[in-house]
mmCIF file of C-alpha atoms in Angstrom:
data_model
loop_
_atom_site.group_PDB
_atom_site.id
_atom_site.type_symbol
_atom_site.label_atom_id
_atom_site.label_comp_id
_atom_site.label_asym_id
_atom_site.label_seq_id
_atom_site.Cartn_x
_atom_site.Cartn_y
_atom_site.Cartn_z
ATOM 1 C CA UNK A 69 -140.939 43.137 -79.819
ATOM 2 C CA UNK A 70 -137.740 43.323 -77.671
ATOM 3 C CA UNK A 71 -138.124 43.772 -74.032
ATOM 4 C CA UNK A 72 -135.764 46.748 -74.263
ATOM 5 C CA UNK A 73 -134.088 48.981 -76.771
ATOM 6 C CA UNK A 74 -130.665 47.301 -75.615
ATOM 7 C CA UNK A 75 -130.220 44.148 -76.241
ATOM 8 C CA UNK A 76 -127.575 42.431 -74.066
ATOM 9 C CA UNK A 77 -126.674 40.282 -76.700
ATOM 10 C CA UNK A 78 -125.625 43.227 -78.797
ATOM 11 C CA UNK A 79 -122.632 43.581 -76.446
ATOM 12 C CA UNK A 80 -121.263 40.067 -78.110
ATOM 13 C CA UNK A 81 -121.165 42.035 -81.302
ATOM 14 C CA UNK A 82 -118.944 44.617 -80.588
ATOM 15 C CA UNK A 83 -116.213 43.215 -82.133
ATOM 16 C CA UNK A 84 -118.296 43.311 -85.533
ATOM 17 C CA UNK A 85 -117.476 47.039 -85.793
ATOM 18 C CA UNK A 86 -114.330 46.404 -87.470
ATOM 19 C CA UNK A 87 -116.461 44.823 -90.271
ATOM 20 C CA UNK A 88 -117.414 48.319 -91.759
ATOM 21 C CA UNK A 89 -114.553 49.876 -90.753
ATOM 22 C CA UNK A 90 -111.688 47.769 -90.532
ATOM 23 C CA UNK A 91 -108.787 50.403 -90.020
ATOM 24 C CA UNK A 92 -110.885 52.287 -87.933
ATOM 25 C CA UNK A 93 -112.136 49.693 -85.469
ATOM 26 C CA UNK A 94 -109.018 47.574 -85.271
ATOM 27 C CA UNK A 95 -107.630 50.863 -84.350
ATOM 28 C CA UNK A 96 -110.179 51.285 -81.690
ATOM 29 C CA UNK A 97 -109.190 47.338 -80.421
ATOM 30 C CA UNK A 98 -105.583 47.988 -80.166
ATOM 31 C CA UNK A 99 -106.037 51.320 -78.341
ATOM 32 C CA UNK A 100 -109.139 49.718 -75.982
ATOM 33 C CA UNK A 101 -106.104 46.862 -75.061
ATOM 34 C CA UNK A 102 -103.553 49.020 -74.508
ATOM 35 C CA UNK A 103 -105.324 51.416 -72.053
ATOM 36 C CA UNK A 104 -106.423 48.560 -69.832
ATOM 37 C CA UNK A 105 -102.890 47.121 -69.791
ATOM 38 C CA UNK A 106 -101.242 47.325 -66.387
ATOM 39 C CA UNK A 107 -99.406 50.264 -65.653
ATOM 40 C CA UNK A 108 -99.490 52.865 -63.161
ATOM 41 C CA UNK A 109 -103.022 51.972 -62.137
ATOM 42 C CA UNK A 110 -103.963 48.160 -62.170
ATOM 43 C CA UNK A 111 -106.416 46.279 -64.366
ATOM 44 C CA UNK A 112 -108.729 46.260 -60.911
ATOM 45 C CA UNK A 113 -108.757 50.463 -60.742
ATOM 46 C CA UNK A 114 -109.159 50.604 -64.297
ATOM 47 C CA UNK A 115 -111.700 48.758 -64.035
ATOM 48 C CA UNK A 116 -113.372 50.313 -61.680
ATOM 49 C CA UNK A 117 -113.285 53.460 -63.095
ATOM 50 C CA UNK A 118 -114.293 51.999 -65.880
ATOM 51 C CA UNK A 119 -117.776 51.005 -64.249
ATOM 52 C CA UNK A 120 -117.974 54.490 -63.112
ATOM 53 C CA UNK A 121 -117.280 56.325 -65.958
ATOM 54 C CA UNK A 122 -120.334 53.692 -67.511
ATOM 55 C CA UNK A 123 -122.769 55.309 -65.352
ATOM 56 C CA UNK A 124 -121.671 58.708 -66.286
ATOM 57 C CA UNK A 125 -122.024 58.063 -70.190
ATOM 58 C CA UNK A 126 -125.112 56.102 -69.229
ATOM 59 C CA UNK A 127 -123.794 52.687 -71.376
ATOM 60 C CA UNK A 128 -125.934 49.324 -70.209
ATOM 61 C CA UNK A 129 -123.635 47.340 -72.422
ATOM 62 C CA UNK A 130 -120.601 49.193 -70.213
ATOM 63 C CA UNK A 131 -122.180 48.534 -67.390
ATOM 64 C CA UNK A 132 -123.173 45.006 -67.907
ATOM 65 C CA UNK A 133 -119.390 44.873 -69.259
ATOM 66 C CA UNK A 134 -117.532 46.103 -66.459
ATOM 67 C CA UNK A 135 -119.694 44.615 -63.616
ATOM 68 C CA UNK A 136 -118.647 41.146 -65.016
ATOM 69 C CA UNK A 137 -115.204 42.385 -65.254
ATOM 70 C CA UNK A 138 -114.871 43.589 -61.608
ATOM 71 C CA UNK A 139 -116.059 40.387 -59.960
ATOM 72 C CA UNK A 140 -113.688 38.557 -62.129
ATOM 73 C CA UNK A 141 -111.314 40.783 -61.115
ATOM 74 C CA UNK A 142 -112.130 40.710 -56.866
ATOM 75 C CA UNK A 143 -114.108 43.727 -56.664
ATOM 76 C CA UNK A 144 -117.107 43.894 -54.124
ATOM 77 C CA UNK A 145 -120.282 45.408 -54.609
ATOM 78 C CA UNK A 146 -119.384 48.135 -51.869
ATOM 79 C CA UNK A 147 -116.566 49.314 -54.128
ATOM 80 C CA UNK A 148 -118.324 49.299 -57.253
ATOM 81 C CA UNK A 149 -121.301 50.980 -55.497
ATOM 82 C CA UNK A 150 -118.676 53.466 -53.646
ATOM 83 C CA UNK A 151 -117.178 54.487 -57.438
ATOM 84 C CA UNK A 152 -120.773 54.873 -58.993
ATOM 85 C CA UNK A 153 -121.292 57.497 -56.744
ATOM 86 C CA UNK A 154 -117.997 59.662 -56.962
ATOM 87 C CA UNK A 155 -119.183 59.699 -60.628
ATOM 88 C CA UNK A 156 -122.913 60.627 -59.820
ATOM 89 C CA UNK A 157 -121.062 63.378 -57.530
ATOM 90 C CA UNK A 158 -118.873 65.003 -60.496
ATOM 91 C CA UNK A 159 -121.781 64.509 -62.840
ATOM 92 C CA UNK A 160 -123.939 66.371 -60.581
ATOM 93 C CA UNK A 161 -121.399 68.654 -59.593
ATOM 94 C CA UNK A 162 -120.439 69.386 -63.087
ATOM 95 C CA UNK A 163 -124.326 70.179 -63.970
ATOM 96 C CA UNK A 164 -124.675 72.652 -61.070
ATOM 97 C CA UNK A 165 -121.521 74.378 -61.240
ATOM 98 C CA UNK A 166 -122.701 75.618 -64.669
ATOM 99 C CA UNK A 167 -125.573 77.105 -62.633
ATOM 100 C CA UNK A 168 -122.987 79.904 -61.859
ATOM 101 C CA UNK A 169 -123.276 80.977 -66.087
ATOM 102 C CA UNK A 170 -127.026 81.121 -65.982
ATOM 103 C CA UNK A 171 -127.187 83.170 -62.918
ATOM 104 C CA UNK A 172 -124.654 85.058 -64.366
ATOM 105 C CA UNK A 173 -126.812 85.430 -67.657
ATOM 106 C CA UNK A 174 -129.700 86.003 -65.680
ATOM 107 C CA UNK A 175 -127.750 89.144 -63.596
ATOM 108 C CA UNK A 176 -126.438 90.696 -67.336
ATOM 109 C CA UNK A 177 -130.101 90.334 -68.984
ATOM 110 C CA UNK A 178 -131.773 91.453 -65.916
ATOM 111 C CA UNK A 179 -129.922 94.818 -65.463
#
């Protein structure tokens, strides 16, 4: 019995994907590449919102992923701590704000 439903060794086989779908996925590679090219924003801030955007979409393999990649790439923990909150901060900020439509709801239905 695994230790945990996510295996970190399942992040090795990402690549696999293209095996079932080979258009698809190779697709999905050349895209993937191509966003975290330099451009206006560096490999290091893509990264790091990469990280960020992990925690949102709650991905271990992300995570695991782009924690690697940031210390390769000369990001400290303060930083990558720093960006996992401005994400926890729109996440929460994004649940509340739709707050506003039940309390709307709540006003119409309790006329």
């Amino acid at each position: 019995m695994a230790d945990s439903y996510y295996d970190p060794a399942d992040l090795r086989k990402f690549g696999k994907i293209t095996e079932w779908s080979e258009e698809l996925g190779n697709k999905f590679f050349d895209y993937y590449g191509k966003v975290f090219e330099e451009g206006a924003l560096s490999a290091r801030e893509k990264s790091l919102i990469a990280l960020a955007v992990a925690h949102v979409v709650k991905c271990p393999y992300c995570i695991d992923a782009y924690t690697k990649d940031g210390l390769q790439k000369g990001i400290t923990k303060e930083e990558m701590m720093e960006a996992v909150h401005a994400a926890a901060a729109i996440e929460s900020g994004a649940t509340l704000v739709h707050g506003v439509q039940m309390m709307n709801k709540y006003n119409k239905l309790s006329m």
